[in-house]
Amino acid sequence: MRYDTLILDLDGTLVDSYDALAIAVNHARQHLGFPALDSEKIKGFVGDGLETLLERVFAPLPVPSHARELFEERYDAVCCAESRPLDGVIETLATLHALGVRMAVCTNKPTSFSVKIVEHLGIDRYLDAVVGPDVAGARKPDARHVEAALAAAGGSRDAALFVGDMLVDVDAARNAGIACAVVATGATGIDVLRRSQARHLLRRFADLVGVVTGTSRRRGPMPGTRLIFFDADSTLAAIEGIDELAGGSVEIAALTTAAMNGEVALGEVYARRLELLRPSRGAVDELSRRYLDTMIPDAPETMEALRAAGMEIFIVSGGFEQAILPLAEKLGIPQRCVHAVRLEFDVAGNYAGFDRSSPLTRNGGKETVVMNVRARSKGKAVFIGDGITDLEAKPAVELFIGFGGVARRERVCGEADVYLTEPRLTAILPHIILKK
């Protein structure tokens, strides 16, 4: 990644709290006998800290002695209800957090109010720290404020990026010697931001993912995505389920490898492997535990980021439904979104067959399942998998991501739209998530 630490402004960058500020300002003014100010005028005074805000809204007169107390009393009451996350912020922070990016807020707002707001909005789960001027002992554009936030995040200057919406943020980053990105979501016009000479100019907060990962100039994320399909074996978990049941059987492992590499038709080997194995209910229950034990470590964070971005997630697997459902539950994927092959058992728990009508027992089955899901859903689709049977679903989706983090299949590597070799699922996120 290009940057591993983000120092984030709050107002106008992550949240819109201008209404709350206007309410508190006018509460103080009216209580002290001054007329209310237009909220847009107050918005133009924001960004340089509470002391400066009060000086501006009471100018040319001195700030009355009780003005701050009145402001803080009212702001404390309304700051949560009158604040909202800006477009794309939640899903982008979730993605960056899943990618392991350190993040700290550096705001000229008092720390207590800032913490209260980010906790109310659920943003705090993605942050390593919130640093206001009262904690730092200085306020932006003073470099000490940025340095305090950087230290709290555990980052270093050379891999850090300051993200803000105002010129004070650009100056703060420059004074601290770190790169800066400005996002045109606050009170500062885009023409002013363009002249600021910040390293990156973002029209949307969601564009930050490409900047951080260094993918913004390559094939970028795909807008309009709604449906995400995952294979299970060697994708969500680091095993091939049927090989686990086989307990090291060379014959069954060879059949699995041949099918996954496209050397033999899946339909030719599916029933044969099961007849050789005849797995009991107890063996399948044990397999479900193996799926959980070998789950790709960052799979939960990946699912959280995808859901935060409004994606619907499915599992499409030629594996066994009873064994995969606990893994799906762990990842927050409902049973209705799990497509796998159901095994049959007798009353004693002995193997009695499988659902031979399932398209997932033969080649082309995953494409069929994806097309059936898409027939009743809207939005673009992505499939992530490791094998040839996954690659067969490529015509049914806008983007096929080959996952080579567990097993590398040469044909999949050659034909996937994107091929990933690292053993982590968060690597898919920059290719998928963007503000729709």
Tab-separated table of C-alpha atoms in Angstrom:
chain	number	residue	atom	x	y	z
A	1	MET	CA	0.000	0.000	0.000
A	2	ARG	CA	1.064	3.591	-0.621
A	3	TYR	CA	-0.015	4.756	2.866
A	4	ASP	CA	-0.508	2.722	6.041
A	5	THR	CA	-1.614	5.541	8.363
A	6	LEU	CA	-4.347	8.144	7.905
A	7	ILE	CA	-4.748	11.309	9.957
A	8	LEU	CA	-8.328	12.445	9.435
A	9	ASP	CA	-10.051	15.748	9.964
A	10	LEU	CA	-13.556	15.415	11.421
A	11	ASP	CA	-16.024	18.156	10.402
A	12	GLY	CA	-16.519	18.348	6.656
A	13	THR	CA	-14.333	15.286	6.086
A	14	LEU	CA	-15.943	12.478	8.068
A	15	VAL	CA	-19.094	14.085	9.416
A	16	ASP	CA	-21.509	16.912	8.753
A	17	SER	CA	-22.087	18.576	12.117
A	18	TYR	CA	-22.685	22.090	10.837
A	19	ASP	CA	-26.333	22.119	11.938
A	20	ALA	CA	-25.307	21.269	15.496
A	21	LEU	CA	-22.696	24.028	15.480
A	22	ALA	CA	-25.215	26.549	14.150
A	23	ILE	CA	-27.768	25.590	16.808
A	24	ALA	CA	-25.213	25.976	19.595
A	25	VAL	CA	-23.854	29.276	18.246
A	26	ASN	CA	-27.303	30.808	17.962
A	27	HIS	CA	-28.276	29.507	21.393
A	28	ALA	CA	-25.336	31.399	22.871
A	29	ARG	CA	-25.969	34.541	20.810
A	30	GLN	CA	-29.679	34.732	21.540
A	31	HIS	CA	-29.216	33.992	25.240
A	32	LEU	CA	-26.790	36.927	25.372
A	33	GLY	CA	-29.155	39.242	23.508
A	34	PHE	CA	-27.738	38.940	19.978
A	35	PRO	CA	-29.800	37.983	16.904
A	36	ALA	CA	-29.380	34.567	15.303
A	37	LEU	CA	-26.974	34.189	12.385
A	38	ASP	CA	-27.655	32.394	9.126
A	39	SER	CA	-26.400	28.792	9.311
A	40	GLU	CA	-24.423	29.149	6.065
A	41	LYS	CA	-22.584	32.141	7.495
A	42	ILE	CA	-21.697	30.126	10.590
A	43	LYS	CA	-20.491	27.281	8.388
A	44	GLY	CA	-17.927	29.616	6.866
A	45	PHE	CA	-16.492	30.334	10.320
A	46	VAL	CA	-15.843	26.663	11.184
A	47	GLY	CA	-12.502	24.870	11.085
A	48	ASP	CA	-10.046	26.717	13.304
A	49	GLY	CA	-11.251	25.645	16.723
A	50	LEU	CA	-13.938	26.702	19.159
A	51	GLU	CA	-12.173	29.830	20.413
A	52	THR	CA	-11.800	31.168	16.879
A	53	LEU	CA	-15.380	30.223	15.999
A	54	LEU	CA	-16.705	32.217	18.944
A	55	GLU	CA	-14.470	35.170	18.087
A	56	ARG	CA	-15.854	35.179	14.548
A	57	VAL	CA	-19.528	34.870	15.431
A	58	PHE	CA	-19.324	37.708	17.980
A	59	ALA	CA	-16.997	39.997	15.989
A	60	PRO	CA	-16.310	42.882	16.053
A	61	LEU	CA	-17.183	42.713	19.769
A	62	PRO	CA	-15.175	40.703	22.296
A	63	VAL	CA	-16.498	37.243	23.105
A	64	PRO	CA	-18.876	37.571	26.093
A	65	SER	CA	-17.682	35.862	29.253
A	66	HIS	CA	-20.388	33.180	29.323
A	67	ALA	CA	-20.501	32.522	25.566
A	68	ARG	CA	-18.368	29.380	25.619
A	69	GLU	CA	-20.287	27.892	28.529
A	70	LEU	CA	-23.602	28.526	26.755
A	71	PHE	CA	-22.285	27.114	23.483
A	72	GLU	CA	-20.903	23.946	25.074
A	73	GLU	CA	-24.052	23.338	27.097
A	74	ARG	CA	-26.235	23.403	23.981
A	75	TYR	CA	-23.730	21.658	21.715
A	76	ASP	CA	-23.399	18.787	24.174
A	77	ALA	CA	-27.162	18.278	23.928
A	78	VAL	CA	-27.430	18.336	20.124
A	79	CYS	CA	-24.045	17.301	18.716
A	80	CYS	CA	-25.031	13.662	18.198
A	81	ALA	CA	-28.594	14.085	16.959
A	82	GLU	CA	-27.590	16.843	14.540
A	83	SER	CA	-24.505	15.121	13.087
A	84	ARG	CA	-24.327	12.532	10.316
A	85	PRO	CA	-21.560	10.682	8.493
A	86	LEU	CA	-20.829	12.109	5.059
A	87	ASP	CA	-21.485	10.020	1.958
A	88	GLY	CA	-19.156	7.058	1.561
A	89	VAL	CA	-17.459	7.488	4.929
A	90	ILE	CA	-18.719	4.389	6.764
A	91	GLU	CA	-17.995	1.917	3.965
A	92	THR	CA	-14.644	3.527	3.174
A	93	LEU	CA	-13.482	3.462	6.796
A	94	ALA	CA	-14.625	-0.154	7.085
A	95	THR	CA	-12.624	-1.057	3.988
A	96	LEU	CA	-9.490	0.736	5.144
A	97	HIS	CA	-9.776	-0.776	8.619
A	98	ALA	CA	-10.100	-4.240	7.088
A	99	LEU	CA	-6.971	-3.528	5.062
A	100	GLY	CA	-5.091	-2.828	8.290
A	101	VAL	CA	-4.731	0.932	7.823
A	102	ARG	CA	-4.143	2.883	11.052
A	103	MET	CA	-6.468	5.856	11.474
A	104	ALA	CA	-6.676	8.745	13.924
A	105	VAL	CA	-8.844	11.851	13.969
A	106	CYS	CA	-7.054	15.197	14.241
A	107	THR	CA	-9.678	17.857	14.886
A	108	ASN	CA	-9.795	21.379	16.267
A	109	LYS	CA	-13.041	20.435	18.015
A	110	PRO	CA	-12.644	19.595	21.733
A	111	THR	CA	-11.831	15.914	22.182
A	112	SER	CA	-14.826	15.143	24.411
A	113	PHE	CA	-17.328	16.315	21.785
A	114	SER	CA	-15.432	14.579	18.988
A	115	VAL	CA	-15.355	11.249	20.814
A	116	LYS	CA	-19.044	11.542	21.612
A	117	ILE	CA	-19.909	12.110	17.944
A	118	VAL	CA	-17.782	9.300	16.474
A	119	GLU	CA	-19.095	6.856	19.072
A	120	HIS	CA	-22.695	7.839	18.336
A	121	LEU	CA	-22.168	7.397	14.592
A	122	GLY	CA	-20.316	4.081	14.996
A	123	ILE	CA	-17.138	5.436	13.443
A	124	ASP	CA	-15.059	4.831	16.562
A	125	ARG	CA	-14.686	1.107	15.795
A	126	TYR	CA	-12.425	1.994	12.866
A	127	LEU	CA	-10.256	4.548	14.670
A	128	ASP	CA	-7.106	4.140	16.720
A	129	ALA	CA	-7.421	7.550	18.377
A	130	VAL	CA	-9.282	10.862	18.466
A	131	VAL	CA	-7.014	13.818	19.220
A	132	GLY	CA	-8.395	17.291	19.833
A	133	PRO	CA	-6.344	20.401	20.605
A	134	ASP	CA	-6.882	19.952	24.346
A	135	VAL	CA	-5.110	16.568	24.173
A	136	ALA	CA	-2.366	17.656	21.760
A	137	GLY	CA	-1.586	20.939	23.503
A	138	ALA	CA	-1.823	22.677	20.132
A	139	ARG	CA	-4.289	23.004	17.303
A	140	LYS	CA	-4.089	22.794	13.528
A	141	PRO	CA	-2.200	24.092	11.612
A	142	ASP	CA	0.396	23.612	14.358
A	143	ALA	CA	2.526	20.573	13.496
A	144	ARG	CA	2.373	19.391	17.107
A	145	HIS	CA	-1.324	18.596	16.735
A	146	VAL	CA	-0.691	16.374	13.713
A	147	GLU	CA	2.330	14.784	15.371
A	148	ALA	CA	0.247	13.904	18.433
A	149	ALA	CA	-2.382	12.222	16.260
A	150	LEU	CA	0.298	10.398	14.271
A	151	ALA	CA	1.901	9.116	17.470
A	152	ALA	CA	-1.479	8.004	18.820
A	153	ALA	CA	-2.097	6.033	15.626
A	154	GLY	CA	1.346	4.436	15.790
A	155	GLY	CA	2.325	5.625	12.324
A	156	SER	CA	5.349	7.236	10.718
A	157	ARG	CA	5.596	10.367	8.565
A	158	ASP	CA	6.818	8.656	5.406
A	159	ALA	CA	3.792	6.340	5.178
A	160	ALA	CA	1.146	8.737	6.519
A	161	LEU	CA	-1.509	10.772	4.734
A	162	PHE	CA	-3.495	13.664	6.201
A	163	VAL	CA	-7.064	13.841	4.864
A	164	GLY	CA	-9.074	17.026	5.276
A	165	ASP	CA	-11.430	19.445	3.575
A	166	MET	CA	-9.959	22.861	4.401
A	167	LEU	CA	-6.815	24.888	3.833
A	168	VAL	CA	-5.981	24.635	7.531
A	169	ASP	CA	-5.667	20.875	6.995
A	170	VAL	CA	-3.287	21.371	4.082
A	171	ASP	CA	-1.186	23.743	6.169
A	172	ALA	CA	-1.190	21.337	9.115
A	173	ALA	CA	0.015	18.452	6.956
A	174	ARG	CA	2.683	20.605	5.330
A	175	ASN	CA	3.923	21.848	8.700
A	176	ALA	CA	4.159	18.267	9.967
A	177	GLY	CA	5.933	17.058	6.835
A	178	ILE	CA	3.359	14.516	5.687
A	179	ALA	CA	1.396	14.108	2.469
A	180	CYS	CA	-2.096	15.552	2.248
A	181	ALA	CA	-5.310	14.690	0.442
A	182	VAL	CA	-8.180	17.161	0.292
A	183	VAL	CA	-11.739	16.054	-0.246
A	184	ALA	CA	-14.390	18.377	-1.649
A	185	THR	CA	-17.077	17.469	0.879
A	186	GLY	CA	-16.867	20.389	3.304
A	187	ALA	CA	-17.181	24.148	3.190
A	188	THR	CA	-14.200	24.842	0.922
A	189	GLY	CA	-14.854	25.042	-2.806
A	190	ILE	CA	-13.113	22.633	-5.144
A	191	ASP	CA	-11.336	25.436	-7.031
A	192	VAL	CA	-9.744	26.627	-3.786
A	193	LEU	CA	-8.744	23.072	-2.910
A	194	ARG	CA	-7.265	22.579	-6.365
A	195	ARG	CA	-4.991	25.579	-5.803
A	196	SER	CA	-3.916	24.311	-2.377
A	197	GLN	CA	-1.208	22.087	-3.888
A	198	ALA	CA	-2.280	19.111	-1.782
A	199	ARG	CA	-0.856	15.894	-3.195
A	200	HIS	CA	-4.280	14.350	-3.828
A	201	LEU	CA	-7.607	15.993	-4.676
A	202	LEU	CA	-10.654	13.787	-4.057
A	203	ARG	CA	-14.144	14.580	-5.217
A	204	ARG	CA	-15.583	11.805	-3.019
A	205	PHE	CA	-14.370	10.310	0.232
A	206	ALA	CA	-14.707	6.815	-1.274
A	207	ASP	CA	-11.909	7.666	-3.724
A	208	LEU	CA	-9.553	7.468	-0.749
A	209	VAL	CA	-9.354	3.661	-1.033
A	210	GLY	CA	-7.631	3.893	-4.394
A	211	VAL	CA	-5.235	6.563	-3.141
A	212	VAL	CA	-4.244	4.571	-0.049
A	213	THR	CA	-3.790	1.272	-1.868
A	214	GLY	CA	-2.150	2.760	-4.929
A	215	THR	CA	-4.808	1.373	-7.268
A	216	SER	CA	-6.290	4.689	-8.368
A	217	ARG	CA	-4.287	4.739	-11.604
A	218	ARG	CA	-4.763	1.058	-12.370
A	219	ARG	CA	-7.967	-0.848	-12.850
A	220	GLY	CA	-10.064	0.841	-10.209
A	221	PRO	CA	-12.995	-0.226	-8.052
A	222	MET	CA	-16.225	-1.055	-9.822
A	223	PRO	CA	-19.198	1.225	-9.143
A	224	GLY	CA	-22.727	-0.145	-8.870
A	225	THR	CA	-21.735	-3.465	-7.332
A	226	ARG	CA	-24.385	-5.108	-5.165
A	227	LEU	CA	-23.869	-8.895	-5.317
A	228	ILE	CA	-20.731	-10.685	-4.106
A	229	PHE	CA	-20.335	-14.438	-4.646
A	230	PHE	CA	-17.676	-16.453	-2.812
A	231	ASP	CA	-16.506	-19.987	-3.288
A	232	ALA	CA	-15.898	-21.733	0.053
A	233	ASP	CA	-13.088	-24.286	-0.261
A	234	SER	CA	-9.620	-22.725	-0.674
A	235	THR	CA	-11.279	-19.295	-0.696
A	236	LEU	CA	-13.126	-18.648	2.561
A	237	ALA	CA	-11.302	-21.514	4.268
A	238	ALA	CA	-7.860	-22.987	3.622
A	239	ILE	CA	-9.066	-26.543	2.954
A	240	GLU	CA	-10.827	-28.637	0.332
A	241	GLY	CA	-13.664	-30.163	2.324
A	242	ILE	CA	-13.904	-33.471	0.547
A	243	ASP	CA	-10.162	-34.032	0.868
A	244	GLU	CA	-10.471	-33.435	4.609
A	245	LEU	CA	-13.141	-36.130	4.769
A	246	ALA	CA	-10.931	-38.437	2.730
A	247	GLY	CA	-8.253	-38.301	5.394
A	248	GLY	CA	-5.339	-38.345	3.005
A	249	SER	CA	-6.763	-40.667	0.352
A	250	VAL	CA	-4.486	-40.278	-2.658
A	251	GLU	CA	-7.219	-41.359	-5.073
A	252	ILE	CA	-9.780	-38.828	-3.863
A	253	ALA	CA	-7.236	-36.002	-3.643
A	254	ALA	CA	-6.200	-36.713	-7.223
A	255	LEU	CA	-9.832	-36.611	-8.381
A	256	THR	CA	-10.381	-33.281	-6.594
A	257	THR	CA	-7.251	-31.713	-8.055
A	258	ALA	CA	-8.141	-32.897	-11.549
A	259	ALA	CA	-11.643	-31.420	-11.273
A	260	MET	CA	-10.417	-28.098	-9.815
A	261	ASN	CA	-7.804	-27.793	-12.564
A	262	GLY	CA	-10.364	-28.572	-15.268
A	263	GLU	CA	-8.684	-31.810	-16.340
A	264	VAL	CA	-11.837	-33.908	-15.854
A	265	ALA	CA	-15.516	-33.000	-15.722
A	266	LEU	CA	-16.855	-32.382	-12.222
A	267	GLY	CA	-19.926	-34.476	-12.984
A	268	GLU	CA	-17.701	-37.494	-13.616
A	269	VAL	CA	-16.066	-37.404	-10.203
A	270	TYR	CA	-18.645	-35.925	-7.819
A	271	ALA	CA	-20.722	-39.041	-7.191
A	272	ARG	CA	-17.664	-41.282	-7.400
A	273	ARG	CA	-15.875	-39.469	-4.598
A	274	LEU	CA	-18.914	-39.611	-2.341
A	275	GLU	CA	-19.454	-43.312	-2.975
A	276	LEU	CA	-15.846	-43.939	-2.025
A	277	LEU	CA	-16.177	-41.820	1.111
A	278	ARG	CA	-19.771	-42.356	2.276
A	279	PRO	CA	-19.329	-39.675	4.987
A	280	SER	CA	-21.418	-39.999	8.147
A	281	ARG	CA	-23.273	-37.113	9.770
A	282	GLY	CA	-20.635	-37.094	12.492
A	283	ALA	CA	-17.839	-36.783	9.937
A	284	VAL	CA	-19.610	-33.854	8.280
A	285	ASP	CA	-20.079	-32.172	11.664
A	286	GLU	CA	-16.339	-32.513	12.238
A	287	LEU	CA	-15.709	-31.035	8.788
A	288	SER	CA	-17.787	-27.996	9.734
A	289	ARG	CA	-15.410	-27.439	12.650
A	290	ARG	CA	-12.435	-27.726	10.308
A	291	TYR	CA	-13.909	-25.007	8.098
A	292	LEU	CA	-14.110	-22.720	11.124
A	293	ASP	CA	-10.596	-23.618	12.257
A	294	THR	CA	-9.109	-22.878	8.824
A	295	MET	CA	-11.190	-19.817	7.957
A	296	ILE	CA	-9.081	-17.165	6.222
A	297	PRO	CA	-8.165	-14.890	9.171
A	298	ASP	CA	-9.424	-11.624	7.718
A	299	ALA	CA	-12.644	-13.068	6.275
A	300	PRO	CA	-14.867	-11.511	8.997
A	301	GLU	CA	-13.389	-8.035	8.431
A	302	THR	CA	-13.832	-8.449	4.685
A	303	MET	CA	-17.506	-9.343	5.081
A	304	GLU	CA	-18.027	-6.401	7.433
A	305	ALA	CA	-16.545	-4.013	4.883
A	306	LEU	CA	-18.660	-5.427	2.066
A	307	ARG	CA	-21.854	-5.212	4.112
A	308	ALA	CA	-21.017	-1.657	5.175
A	309	ALA	CA	-20.805	-0.819	1.469
A	310	GLY	CA	-24.302	-2.224	0.906
A	311	MET	CA	-23.290	-5.502	-0.707
A	312	GLU	CA	-25.297	-8.726	-0.474
A	313	ILE	CA	-22.982	-11.699	0.054
A	314	PHE	CA	-23.477	-15.262	-1.167
A	315	ILE	CA	-21.577	-18.524	-0.917
A	316	VAL	CA	-21.704	-20.721	-4.016
A	317	SER	CA	-19.907	-23.999	-3.425
A	318	GLY	CA	-19.791	-27.556	-4.651
A	319	GLY	CA	-19.103	-28.475	-1.030
A	320	PHE	CA	-21.602	-29.821	1.449
A	321	GLU	CA	-24.297	-27.535	2.776
A	322	GLN	CA	-24.357	-28.978	6.303
A	323	ALA	CA	-20.608	-28.428	6.683
A	324	ILE	CA	-20.564	-24.915	5.196
A	325	LEU	CA	-23.520	-23.392	7.065
A	326	PRO	CA	-21.625	-22.874	10.373
A	327	LEU	CA	-18.895	-21.026	8.446
A	328	ALA	CA	-21.536	-18.876	6.776
A	329	GLU	CA	-23.121	-18.110	10.139
A	330	LYS	CA	-19.742	-17.098	11.547
A	331	LEU	CA	-19.347	-14.677	8.641
A	332	GLY	CA	-22.861	-13.274	9.010
A	333	ILE	CA	-24.133	-14.802	5.757
A	334	PRO	CA	-27.761	-16.003	6.075
A	335	GLN	CA	-28.705	-19.552	5.110
A	336	ARG	CA	-30.816	-18.322	2.206
A	337	CYS	CA	-27.626	-16.934	0.644
A	338	VAL	CA	-25.730	-20.227	0.864
A	339	HIS	CA	-25.835	-22.433	-2.227
A	340	ALA	CA	-24.157	-25.801	-1.700
A	341	VAL	CA	-24.919	-29.512	-2.092
A	342	ARG	CA	-27.096	-31.083	0.573
A	343	LEU	CA	-26.132	-34.539	1.793
A	344	GLU	CA	-28.661	-37.133	2.910
A	345	PHE	CA	-28.367	-39.402	5.955
A	346	ASP	CA	-30.437	-42.219	7.393
A	347	VAL	CA	-31.844	-42.160	10.922
A	348	ALA	CA	-28.578	-43.569	12.281
A	349	GLY	CA	-26.570	-40.784	10.674
A	350	ASN	CA	-25.085	-42.944	7.932
A	351	TYR	CA	-24.546	-41.581	4.420
A	352	ALA	CA	-27.608	-42.083	2.223
A	353	GLY	CA	-26.857	-39.961	-0.848
A	354	PHE	CA	-26.805	-36.367	-2.034
A	355	ASP	CA	-29.028	-33.934	-3.883
A	356	ARG	CA	-28.444	-35.071	-7.442
A	357	SER	CA	-30.636	-32.254	-8.777
A	358	SER	CA	-28.173	-29.603	-7.615
A	359	PRO	CA	-26.421	-27.875	-10.527
A	360	LEU	CA	-23.364	-27.552	-8.280
A	361	THR	CA	-22.515	-31.226	-8.783
A	362	ARG	CA	-21.550	-30.626	-12.414
A	363	ASN	CA	-19.624	-28.195	-14.576
A	364	GLY	CA	-21.337	-24.881	-15.256
A	365	GLY	CA	-23.370	-25.172	-12.073
A	366	LYS	CA	-21.978	-22.061	-10.435
A	367	GLU	CA	-22.804	-19.959	-13.470
A	368	THR	CA	-26.361	-21.319	-13.307
A	369	VAL	CA	-26.727	-20.456	-9.622
A	370	VAL	CA	-25.351	-16.942	-10.110
A	371	MET	CA	-27.673	-16.305	-13.040
A	372	ASN	CA	-30.660	-17.517	-11.003
A	373	VAL	CA	-29.767	-15.163	-8.145
A	374	ARG	CA	-29.258	-12.247	-10.509
A	375	ALA	CA	-32.627	-12.856	-12.151
A	376	ARG	CA	-34.291	-11.694	-8.924
A	377	SER	CA	-31.713	-9.123	-7.788
A	378	LYS	CA	-30.344	-5.818	-9.026
A	379	GLY	CA	-26.810	-4.528	-9.357
A	380	LYS	CA	-23.488	-5.658	-10.731
A	381	ALA	CA	-21.891	-8.865	-9.489
A	382	VAL	CA	-18.446	-10.124	-8.522
A	383	PHE	CA	-17.345	-13.747	-8.068
A	384	ILE	CA	-14.302	-14.688	-5.979
A	385	GLY	CA	-12.899	-18.200	-6.188
A	386	ASP	CA	-9.852	-20.358	-6.746
A	387	GLY	CA	-10.879	-23.129	-9.126
A	388	ILE	CA	-12.030	-23.873	-12.641
A	389	THR	CA	-15.611	-24.441	-11.491
A	390	ASP	CA	-15.490	-20.897	-10.105
A	391	LEU	CA	-14.020	-19.526	-13.321
A	392	GLU	CA	-16.997	-21.032	-15.162
A	393	ALA	CA	-19.149	-18.381	-13.444
A	394	LYS	CA	-17.169	-15.566	-15.076
A	395	PRO	CA	-19.673	-15.009	-17.941
A	396	ALA	CA	-22.403	-14.381	-15.351
A	397	VAL	CA	-20.613	-11.548	-13.503
A	398	GLU	CA	-19.012	-8.204	-14.297
A	399	LEU	CA	-15.805	-9.029	-12.422
A	400	PHE	CA	-14.149	-12.362	-11.649
A	401	ILE	CA	-11.426	-12.297	-8.998
A	402	GLY	CA	-9.190	-15.330	-8.833
A	403	PHE	CA	-8.053	-16.065	-5.288
A	404	GLY	CA	-4.669	-17.753	-5.170
A	405	GLY	CA	-4.002	-17.216	-1.500
A	406	VAL	CA	-4.466	-20.924	-0.718
A	407	ALA	CA	-4.089	-22.786	-4.007
A	408	ARG	CA	-2.798	-21.508	-7.334
A	409	ARG	CA	-4.573	-22.773	-10.468
A	410	GLU	CA	-2.712	-21.692	-13.581
A	411	ARG	CA	-5.757	-21.419	-15.811
A	412	VAL	CA	-7.585	-19.310	-13.236
A	413	CYS	CA	-4.513	-17.102	-12.911
A	414	GLY	CA	-4.450	-16.593	-16.664
A	415	GLU	CA	-8.159	-15.955	-17.234
A	416	ALA	CA	-9.304	-14.052	-14.126
A	417	ASP	CA	-10.001	-10.323	-14.468
A	418	VAL	CA	-7.956	-9.842	-11.305
A	419	TYR	CA	-5.732	-12.476	-9.696
A	420	LEU	CA	-4.614	-12.206	-6.081
A	421	THR	CA	-1.817	-14.272	-4.595
A	422	GLU	CA	-1.665	-12.989	-1.021
A	423	PRO	CA	-3.447	-15.184	1.578
A	424	ARG	CA	-5.907	-12.508	2.678
A	425	LEU	CA	-9.374	-11.652	1.469
A	426	THR	CA	-9.149	-7.938	2.232
A	427	ALA	CA	-7.071	-7.703	-0.945
A	428	ILE	CA	-10.332	-7.916	-2.927
A	429	LEU	CA	-11.785	-4.755	-1.398
A	430	PRO	CA	-10.053	-2.070	-3.495
A	431	HIS	CA	-11.315	-3.819	-6.633
A	432	ILE	CA	-14.928	-3.802	-5.489
A	433	ILE	CA	-15.891	-1.008	-3.149
A	434	LEU	CA	-16.684	2.480	-4.392
A	435	LYS	CA	-19.444	4.914	-3.592
A	436	LYS	CA	-22.306	3.933	-5.858
